[in-house]
Protein backbone atom coordinates (compact mmCIF):
# COMPACT_ATOMS: atom_id res chain seq x y z
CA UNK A 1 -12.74 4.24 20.44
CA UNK A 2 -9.76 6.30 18.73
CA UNK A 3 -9.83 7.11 15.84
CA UNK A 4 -6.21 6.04 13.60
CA UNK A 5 -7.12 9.68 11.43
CA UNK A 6 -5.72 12.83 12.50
CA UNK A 7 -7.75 15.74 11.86
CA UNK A 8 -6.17 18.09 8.63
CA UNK A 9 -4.69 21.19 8.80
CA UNK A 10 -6.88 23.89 7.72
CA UNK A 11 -7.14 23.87 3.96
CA UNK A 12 -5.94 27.85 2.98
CA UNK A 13 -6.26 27.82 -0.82
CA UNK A 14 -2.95 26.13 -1.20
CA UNK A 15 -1.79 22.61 -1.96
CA UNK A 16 -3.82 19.87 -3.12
CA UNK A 17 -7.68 20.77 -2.29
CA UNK A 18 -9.04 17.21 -3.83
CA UNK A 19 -6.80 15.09 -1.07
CA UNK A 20 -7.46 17.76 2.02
CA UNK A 21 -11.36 17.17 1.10
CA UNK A 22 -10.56 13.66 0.84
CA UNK A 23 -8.95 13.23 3.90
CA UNK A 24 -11.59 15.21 5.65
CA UNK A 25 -13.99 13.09 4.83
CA UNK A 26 -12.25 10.06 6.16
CA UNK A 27 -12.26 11.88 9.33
CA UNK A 28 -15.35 13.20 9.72
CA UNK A 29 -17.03 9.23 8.54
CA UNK A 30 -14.22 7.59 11.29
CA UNK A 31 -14.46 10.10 13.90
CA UNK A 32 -18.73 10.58 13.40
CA UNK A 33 -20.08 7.61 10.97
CA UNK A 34 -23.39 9.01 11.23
CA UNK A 35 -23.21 13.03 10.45
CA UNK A 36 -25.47 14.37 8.96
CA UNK A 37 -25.13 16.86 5.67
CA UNK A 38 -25.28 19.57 7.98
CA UNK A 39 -22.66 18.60 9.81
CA UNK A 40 -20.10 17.47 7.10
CA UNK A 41 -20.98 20.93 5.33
CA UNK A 42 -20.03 22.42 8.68
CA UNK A 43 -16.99 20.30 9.36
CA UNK A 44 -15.36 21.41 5.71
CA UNK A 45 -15.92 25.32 6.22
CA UNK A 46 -14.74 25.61 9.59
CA UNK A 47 -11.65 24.04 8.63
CA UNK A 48 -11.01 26.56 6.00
CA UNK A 49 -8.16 29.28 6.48
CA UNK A 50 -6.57 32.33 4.43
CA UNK A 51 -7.70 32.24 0.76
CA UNK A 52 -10.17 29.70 1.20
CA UNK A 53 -12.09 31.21 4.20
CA UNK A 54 -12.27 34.66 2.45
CA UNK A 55 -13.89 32.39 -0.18
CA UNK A 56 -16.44 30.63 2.28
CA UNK A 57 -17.68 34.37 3.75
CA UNK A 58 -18.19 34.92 -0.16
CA UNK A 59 -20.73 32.27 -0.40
CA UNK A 60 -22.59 32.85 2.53
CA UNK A 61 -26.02 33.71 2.78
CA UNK A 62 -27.73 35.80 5.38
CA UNK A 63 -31.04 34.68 4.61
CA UNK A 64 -30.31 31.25 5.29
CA UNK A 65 -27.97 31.94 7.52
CA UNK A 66 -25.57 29.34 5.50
CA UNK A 67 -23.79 28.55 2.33
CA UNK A 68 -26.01 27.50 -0.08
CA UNK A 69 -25.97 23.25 -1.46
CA UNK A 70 -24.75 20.47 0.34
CA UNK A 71 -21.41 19.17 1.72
CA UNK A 72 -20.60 17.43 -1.55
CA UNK A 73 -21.63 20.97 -3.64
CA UNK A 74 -19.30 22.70 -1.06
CA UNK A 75 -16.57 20.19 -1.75
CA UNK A 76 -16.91 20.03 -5.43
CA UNK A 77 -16.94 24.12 -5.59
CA UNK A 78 -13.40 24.37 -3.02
CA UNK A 79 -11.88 21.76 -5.68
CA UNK A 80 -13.02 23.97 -8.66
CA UNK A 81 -12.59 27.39 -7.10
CA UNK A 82 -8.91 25.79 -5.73
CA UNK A 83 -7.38 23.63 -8.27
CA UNK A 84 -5.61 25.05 -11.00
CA UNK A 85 -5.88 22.87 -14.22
CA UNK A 86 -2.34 22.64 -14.25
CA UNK A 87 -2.48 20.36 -11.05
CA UNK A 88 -5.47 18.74 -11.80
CA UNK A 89 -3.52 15.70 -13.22
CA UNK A 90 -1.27 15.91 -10.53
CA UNK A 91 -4.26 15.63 -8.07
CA UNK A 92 -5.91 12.52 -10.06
CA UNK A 93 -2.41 11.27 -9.27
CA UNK A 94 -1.98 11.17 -6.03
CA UNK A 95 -5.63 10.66 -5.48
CA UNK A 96 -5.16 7.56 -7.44
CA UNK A 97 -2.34 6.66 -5.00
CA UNK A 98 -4.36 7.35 -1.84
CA UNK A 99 -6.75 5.02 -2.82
CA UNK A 100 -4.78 2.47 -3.69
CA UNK A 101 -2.89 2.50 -0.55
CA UNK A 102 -6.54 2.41 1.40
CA UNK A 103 -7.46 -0.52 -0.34
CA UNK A 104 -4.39 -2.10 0.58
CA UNK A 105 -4.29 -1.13 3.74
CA UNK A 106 -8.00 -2.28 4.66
């Protein structure tokens, strides 16, 4: 089966953080509906570039041999770390419009 997503350009640190993790996720659940934690976690920092990879090596730990938490920790700290409280309406936004066309859409 094919999936209709694409997969997202590696998020760098710029542009909207809340819709790339967002749109990730719709690609990981279409292109692997069962994934585990693990494997979402893994899916969101190997897709990471620039800015926001520097940021992933910061979080990693040796003893685990991982970053610490779970894929929705991981996302929630990128969105944090990455969206400037200037956008963060803007993001809401167009989040708000993403949805909406899904719905429609579906």
């Amino acid at each position: 089966m094919t999936s209709i997503y694409r997969r997202p350009e590696p998020f760098t640190g710029d542009g909207n953080v809340t819709k790339w993790c967002l749109f990730m996720r719709m690609y990981i659940n279409a292109n692997n509906p069962n994934a585990t934690d693990d494997q979402i976690k893994a899916a969101l920092i190997t897709n990471l570039a620039d800015a926001a990879c520097t940021w992933a090596v910061l979080q990693f730990d040796a003893a685990t041999n991982t970053i610490a938490g779970t894929a929705g920790e991981v996302a929630t700290c990128l969105i944090t770390r990455f969206t400037p409280f200037a956008d963060a309406r803007q993001a809401e936004a167009e989040l708000e419009q993403i949805e909406i066309m899904a719905t429609v859409t579906s």
